[in-house]
mmCIF file of C-alpha atoms in Angstrom:
data_model
loop_
_atom_site.group_PDB
_atom_site.id
_atom_site.type_symbol
_atom_site.label_atom_id
_atom_site.label_comp_id
_atom_site.label_asym_id
_atom_site.label_seq_id
_atom_site.Cartn_x
_atom_site.Cartn_y
_atom_site.Cartn_z
ATOM 1 C CA MET A 290 127.690 55.812 67.236
ATOM 2 C CA ARG A 291 125.937 57.949 70.236
ATOM 3 C CA THR A 292 127.135 57.957 73.953
ATOM 4 C CA ILE A 293 126.404 54.548 75.657
ATOM 5 C CA ARG A 294 124.372 54.976 78.961
ATOM 6 C CA ILE A 295 125.611 52.330 81.755
ATOM 7 C CA GLY A 296 124.600 51.615 84.699
ATOM 8 C CA ILE A 297 126.805 49.826 87.230
ATOM 9 C CA VAL A 298 125.476 48.056 90.440
ATOM 10 C CA GLU A 299 127.498 46.525 92.422
ATOM 11 C CA ASP A 300 127.922 46.501 96.525
ATOM 12 C CA ASP A 301 131.800 45.948 96.333
ATOM 13 C CA PRO A 302 133.847 49.366 95.601
ATOM 14 C CA ALA A 303 136.931 47.595 94.424
ATOM 15 C CA CYS A 304 134.896 45.707 92.081
ATOM 16 C CA ALA A 305 132.614 48.649 90.956
ATOM 17 C CA GLN A 306 136.315 50.551 90.336
ATOM 18 C CA LEU A 307 137.549 48.082 88.407
ATOM 19 C CA LEU A 308 134.656 47.843 86.129
ATOM 20 C CA VAL A 309 134.565 51.821 85.671
ATOM 21 C CA ASP A 310 138.449 51.456 85.093
ATOM 22 C CA TYR A 311 137.602 48.941 82.384
ATOM 23 C CA LEU A 312 134.951 51.263 80.869
ATOM 24 C CA ASN A 313 137.671 53.964 80.740
ATOM 25 C CA ARG A 314 140.157 51.607 78.950
ATOM 26 C CA TYR A 315 137.474 50.377 76.294
ATOM 27 C CA GLN A 316 136.675 54.314 75.550
ATOM 28 C CA SER A 317 140.358 55.096 74.951
ATOM 29 C CA GLU A 318 141.145 51.723 72.776
ATOM 30 C CA PHE A 319 137.945 51.691 70.745
ATOM 31 C CA ASN A 320 136.804 55.374 70.657
ATOM 32 C CA GLN A 321 133.427 54.972 72.069
ATOM 33 C CA GLU A 322 131.919 57.345 74.831
ATOM 34 C CA PHE A 323 130.243 56.054 77.743
ATOM 35 C CA THR A 324 128.115 57.819 80.410
ATOM 36 C CA VAL A 325 128.385 55.701 83.782
ATOM 37 C CA SER A 326 126.162 55.583 87.049
ATOM 38 C CA LEU A 327 127.038 53.749 90.042
ATOM 39 C CA PHE A 328 124.713 51.983 92.213
ATOM 40 C CA ASN A 329 125.909 49.841 95.457
ATOM 41 C CA ASP A 330 122.735 47.594 95.726
ATOM 42 C CA GLY A 331 119.914 46.544 93.346
ATOM 43 C CA GLU A 332 117.197 48.656 95.397
ATOM 44 C CA LYS A 333 118.570 51.862 94.977
ATOM 45 C CA LEU A 334 118.625 51.222 91.290
ATOM 46 C CA VAL A 335 114.894 49.806 91.192
ATOM 47 C CA GLU A 336 113.179 52.798 93.358
ATOM 48 C CA ARG A 337 113.311 55.283 90.529
ATOM 49 C CA TYR A 338 114.288 53.544 87.582
ATOM 50 C CA GLN A 339 113.928 55.052 84.794
ATOM 51 C CA PRO A 340 114.593 53.203 81.308
ATOM 52 C CA THR A 341 117.199 55.718 80.298
ATOM 53 C CA TYR A 342 120.038 52.856 80.213
ATOM 54 C CA ASP A 343 121.365 50.771 77.428
ATOM 55 C CA VAL A 344 123.485 48.339 79.593
ATOM 56 C CA LEU A 345 123.741 47.140 83.277
ATOM 57 C CA LEU A 346 126.520 45.606 84.933
ATOM 58 C CA MET A 347 124.893 43.913 87.555
ATOM 59 C CA ASP A 348 126.341 42.020 90.433
ATOM 60 C CA ILE A 349 124.153 39.488 92.002
ATOM 61 C CA GLU A 350 124.841 38.741 95.371
ATOM 62 C CA MET A 351 124.027 42.106 96.914
ATOM 63 C CA ALA A 352 122.600 43.036 100.449
ATOM 64 C CA HIS A 353 119.384 44.499 100.425
ATOM 65 C CA MET A 354 117.989 43.289 96.772
ATOM 66 C CA ASN A 355 120.112 40.680 94.994
ATOM 67 C CA GLY A 356 120.837 41.210 90.921
ATOM 68 C CA ILE A 357 118.100 38.575 89.707
ATOM 69 C CA GLU A 358 115.035 40.344 91.678
ATOM 70 C CA ALA A 359 116.350 43.743 90.709
ATOM 71 C CA ALA A 360 116.175 42.497 87.028
ATOM 72 C CA ARG A 361 112.849 40.920 87.319
ATOM 73 C CA ARG A 362 111.618 44.435 88.682
ATOM 74 C CA ILE A 363 113.630 46.528 85.751
ATOM 75 C CA ARG A 364 112.139 43.792 83.007
ATOM 76 C CA GLN A 365 108.461 45.110 84.058
ATOM 77 C CA ARG A 366 109.316 48.697 83.098
ATOM 78 C CA ASP A 367 112.114 48.049 80.429
ATOM 79 C CA SER A 368 112.250 45.393 78.172
ATOM 80 C CA SER A 369 115.160 46.446 76.030
ATOM 81 C CA VAL A 370 117.937 47.476 78.427
ATOM 82 C CA THR A 371 120.935 44.990 78.106
ATOM 83 C CA ILE A 372 121.551 43.128 81.013
ATOM 84 C CA ILE A 373 125.183 41.586 82.130
ATOM 85 C CA PHE A 374 125.681 39.936 85.167
ATOM 86 C CA ILE A 375 129.140 40.271 86.983
ATOM 87 C CA THR A 376 129.132 37.239 89.712
ATOM 88 C CA ALA A 377 131.344 35.161 91.492
ATOM 89 C CA ALA A 378 128.507 32.339 91.401
ATOM 90 C CA PRO A 379 128.112 30.521 88.129
ATOM 91 C CA GLN A 380 125.040 28.537 89.694
ATOM 92 C CA TYR A 381 123.213 31.757 88.961
ATOM 93 C CA ALA A 382 123.706 31.913 85.191
ATOM 94 C CA ILE A 383 120.467 29.844 84.488
ATOM 95 C CA SER A 384 118.326 32.718 86.196
ATOM 96 C CA GLY A 385 119.776 35.200 83.945
ATOM 97 C CA TYR A 386 117.413 33.392 81.507
ATOM 98 C CA GLU A 387 114.567 34.296 83.037
ATOM 99 C CA VAL A 388 115.334 38.198 82.917
ATOM 100 C CA GLN A 389 116.716 38.133 79.568
ATOM 101 C CA ALA A 390 120.183 38.987 80.626
ATOM 102 C CA LEU A 391 122.798 38.923 77.507
ATOM 103 C CA SER A 392 125.344 37.275 79.073
ATOM 104 C CA TYR A 393 127.125 36.858 82.558
ATOM 105 C CA ILE A 394 130.812 37.383 83.834
ATOM 106 C CA LEU A 395 132.840 35.638 86.481
ATOM 107 C CA LYS A 396 134.609 37.072 88.977
ATOM 108 C CA PRO A 397 137.637 38.338 89.463
ATOM 109 C CA VAL A 398 136.351 39.739 86.092
ATOM 110 C CA PRO A 399 139.262 39.510 83.379
ATOM 111 C CA TRP A 400 140.069 42.421 80.705
ATOM 112 C CA PHE A 401 139.167 40.446 77.655
ATOM 113 C CA ALA A 402 136.013 38.727 78.686
ATOM 114 C CA PHE A 403 134.760 42.178 79.773
ATOM 115 C CA SER A 404 136.036 44.090 76.490
ATOM 116 C CA GLN A 405 133.970 41.251 74.471
ATOM 117 C CA GLU A 406 130.844 41.427 76.285
ATOM 118 C CA ILE A 407 130.828 44.946 76.306
ATOM 119 C CA LYS A 408 131.427 45.012 72.220
ATOM 120 C CA LYS A 409 128.498 42.365 72.035
ATOM 121 C CA SER A 410 126.324 44.760 74.152
ATOM 122 C CA ILE A 411 127.131 47.639 71.761
ATOM 123 C CA ASP A 412 126.666 45.668 68.683
ATOM 124 C CA ALA A 413 123.294 44.646 70.031
ATOM 125 C CA ILE A 414 122.126 48.603 70.978
ATOM 126 C CA SER A 415 123.384 49.362 67.555
ATOM 127 C CA LYS A 416 120.852 47.228 65.724
ATOM 128 C CA ARG A 417 117.722 47.597 68.344
ATOM 129 C CA GLN A 418 118.687 51.957 68.646
ATOM 130 C CA ASP A 419 116.507 52.581 65.499
ATOM 131 C CA ASP A 420 113.502 50.180 66.759
ATOM 132 C CA SER A 421 112.677 52.060 69.869
ATOM 133 C CA ILE A 422 111.528 55.402 70.950
ATOM 134 C CA LEU A 423 112.078 57.023 74.603
ATOM 135 C CA ILE A 424 108.421 58.596 75.370
ATOM 136 C CA GLU A 425 108.419 61.178 78.351
ATOM 137 C CA THR A 426 105.104 60.966 80.366
ATOM 138 C CA GLY A 427 105.334 63.331 82.965
ATOM 139 C CA ALA A 428 108.076 62.825 85.193
ATOM 140 C CA GLU A 429 108.512 59.239 83.808
ATOM 141 C CA GLN A 430 110.350 58.112 80.819
ATOM 142 C CA ILE A 431 109.255 54.981 78.916
ATOM 143 C CA ARG A 432 111.105 53.234 75.939
ATOM 144 C CA VAL A 433 108.392 52.093 73.511
ATOM 145 C CA MET A 434 109.334 49.442 70.728
ATOM 146 C CA LEU A 435 108.371 51.248 67.323
ATOM 147 C CA ALA A 436 106.597 47.617 66.240
ATOM 148 C CA ASP A 437 104.124 48.404 69.014
ATOM 149 C CA ILE A 438 102.808 51.598 68.238
ATOM 150 C CA VAL A 439 99.875 51.367 66.076
ATOM 151 C CA TYR A 440 99.441 55.307 65.566
ATOM 152 C CA PHE A 441 99.739 58.557 67.260
ATOM 153 C CA GLU A 442 96.647 60.734 67.682
ATOM 154 C CA SER A 443 96.751 64.757 68.019
ATOM 155 C CA ILE A 444 94.054 65.885 70.433
ATOM 156 C CA ARG A 445 94.344 69.414 70.707
ATOM 157 C CA HIS A 446 98.086 70.028 72.541
ATOM 158 C CA THR A 447 98.096 66.381 73.486
ATOM 159 C CA ILE A 448 99.429 63.253 71.744
ATOM 160 C CA ILE A 449 97.749 60.258 72.375
ATOM 161 C CA ILE A 450 99.946 57.049 71.419
ATOM 162 C CA HIS A 451 97.893 54.055 70.745
ATOM 163 C CA THR A 452 100.138 50.790 71.196
ATOM 164 C CA LEU A 453 99.336 47.226 71.471
ATOM 165 C CA GLU A 454 99.402 47.400 75.227
ATOM 166 C CA GLY A 455 97.182 50.484 75.584
ATOM 167 C CA LYS A 456 97.538 54.439 75.568
ATOM 168 C CA LEU A 457 100.009 56.972 76.524
ATOM 169 C CA SER A 458 99.445 60.526 76.688
ATOM 170 C CA VAL A 459 102.276 63.091 76.181
ATOM 171 C CA THR A 460 103.026 66.483 75.219
ATOM 172 C CA GLY A 461 103.920 67.653 71.709
ATOM 173 C CA THR A 462 102.963 67.797 68.308
ATOM 174 C CA LEU A 463 102.208 65.347 65.604
ATOM 175 C CA LYS A 464 104.964 67.504 63.309
ATOM 176 C CA ASP A 465 107.737 66.795 65.814
ATOM 177 C CA PHE A 466 106.870 62.798 66.026
ATOM 178 C CA GLU A 467 106.918 62.958 62.105
ATOM 179 C CA ALA A 468 110.449 64.555 61.986
ATOM 180 C CA LYS A 469 111.463 61.918 64.981
ATOM 181 C CA LEU A 470 110.011 58.895 62.850
ATOM 182 C CA ALA A 471 111.338 59.716 59.605
ATOM 183 C CA ASP A 472 111.970 56.694 57.180
ATOM 184 C CA ARG A 473 110.814 54.740 60.267
ATOM 185 C CA ASN A 474 107.499 53.622 57.760
ATOM 186 C CA PHE A 475 105.189 55.882 59.771
ATOM 187 C CA PHE A 476 103.208 58.082 57.595
ATOM 188 C CA ARG A 477 100.916 61.559 58.258
ATOM 189 C CA SER A 478 97.538 60.146 56.917
ATOM 190 C CA ASN A 479 95.646 63.285 57.928
ATOM 191 C CA SER A 480 95.924 66.235 60.614
ATOM 192 C CA CYS A 481 94.959 64.450 63.418
ATOM 193 C CA TYR A 482 97.009 60.885 62.591
ATOM 194 C CA LEU A 483 100.462 59.615 62.205
ATOM 195 C CA VAL A 484 99.980 55.844 61.272
ATOM 196 C CA ASN A 485 102.464 53.027 61.364
ATOM 197 C CA LEU A 486 102.414 51.459 58.108
ATOM 198 C CA ARG A 487 103.062 48.050 59.256
ATOM 199 C CA HIS A 488 99.784 47.896 61.279
ATOM 200 C CA ILE A 489 97.626 49.026 58.478
ATOM 201 C CA THR A 490 95.618 45.827 57.314
ATOM 202 C CA GLY A 491 93.999 47.248 54.421
ATOM 203 C CA VAL A 492 92.398 50.404 53.204
ATOM 204 C CA ARG A 493 88.626 50.864 52.511
ATOM 205 C CA GLU A 494 87.435 53.982 50.455
ATOM 206 C CA GLN A 495 88.556 57.003 52.455
ATOM 207 C CA ASP A 496 89.849 55.030 55.670
ATOM 208 C CA SER A 497 93.083 53.106 56.727
ATOM 209 C CA VAL A 498 92.009 49.842 58.587
ATOM 210 C CA MET A 499 94.625 48.767 61.308
ATOM 211 C CA SER A 500 95.496 46.047 63.143
ATOM 212 C CA ASN A 501 93.497 47.203 66.033
ATOM 213 C CA GLY A 502 90.305 47.036 64.261
ATOM 214 C CA GLU A 503 90.186 51.029 64.071
ATOM 215 C CA SER A 504 89.379 52.616 60.659
ATOM 216 C CA LEU A 505 91.161 56.352 60.597
ATOM 217 C CA ARG A 506 90.498 58.787 58.103
ATOM 218 C CA ILE A 507 93.159 59.860 55.328
ATOM 219 C CA SER A 508 92.529 62.964 53.772
ATOM 220 C CA ARG A 509 91.964 63.200 50.285
ATOM 221 C CA PRO A 510 94.819 65.246 49.547
ATOM 222 C CA ARG A 511 97.073 62.924 50.817
ATOM 223 C CA LYS A 512 95.975 59.701 49.633
ATOM 224 C CA LYS A 513 98.053 59.352 46.762
ATOM 225 C CA ASP A 514 101.222 59.741 48.736
ATOM 226 C CA PHE A 515 99.744 57.391 51.257
ATOM 227 C CA LEU A 516 98.941 54.841 49.220
ATOM 228 C CA THR A 517 102.549 55.006 47.303
ATOM 229 C CA ALA A 518 104.281 54.753 51.015
ATOM 230 C CA LEU A 519 102.113 51.645 51.723
ATOM 231 C CA THR A 520 102.810 50.078 48.553
ATOM 232 C CA GLN A 521 106.353 50.625 48.983
ATOM 233 C CA TYR A 522 106.327 49.478 52.757
ATOM 234 C CA ILE A 523 104.508 46.281 51.595
ATOM 235 C CA GLY A 524 107.367 45.573 48.526
ATOM 236 C CA GLY A 525 110.298 46.208 50.743
ATOM 237 C CA SER A 526 108.912 44.135 53.765
ATOM 238 C CA ARG A 527 108.750 41.040 51.821
#
C-alpha cells in the first residue's frame, strides 16, 4: 500500500496535535505510512487546493470558512478525496451527506473510533486507487476517473484527454499513458489514439465507434489485437 496523503483542517491546536499523534500511533501499530499536512482554517485549504489528498480530517466549526462550506468547494474540484468530519456538534452530520463525507467523529476524539475510521478510509482508497489517474495541466493537478475518459489523442507534443465532461490538454506521450494504464482496459488503436474499451459501442470496418458518437481509426496492423482485446474485455465485464 502506498503512502496515504492526509490533510488535517483544524483551528484548535490541541485537537490538531491529537490527530497527528493518533496518525503516528496508527503508522506504528499498523505499518502504514502517512504524509500529513496541517491547515488551521477551511479557507486556507480551499485557496490553493489541489486534488492530491487521499483523506481530509476536517473540523466543521472554524472562524473564516466552516468545514461544510470548504467541503462543498473542494467537491467542485475533487470528487474522490475521502472527507471525515471532526466535530463537537452532531447536528452537522446530515450536512455531511451533501458533500459525500465518509463519516464524522465526535470530539473529544477517542482513539478506537478514530482508528476504525482511518481503516475504513484506507480500505476505500485501496478499492478506488486503480480507478483514477492524476493529471497535471500546467500548474494544476486534476484527478480524473478512468471510467470518465473516452480516449487519449496525440497531437504533436500534446495529449488531448477526451472525457465525458470535456477535454483536457497535457504535455506527454501516448506511450507514457499506455504504460501507466496497462491492464486498465485501454488499447492503442493507432499512433494517435489510446481508447477506453468500455466506451466502444461498436466497430465499423476500420473504425471504432465511441460512446460519444465519434469514430476513431484502427490501424490495420493493430486491428486483430484490438478485436481480441475488445472481445476479452466484453467477456470479462459481464
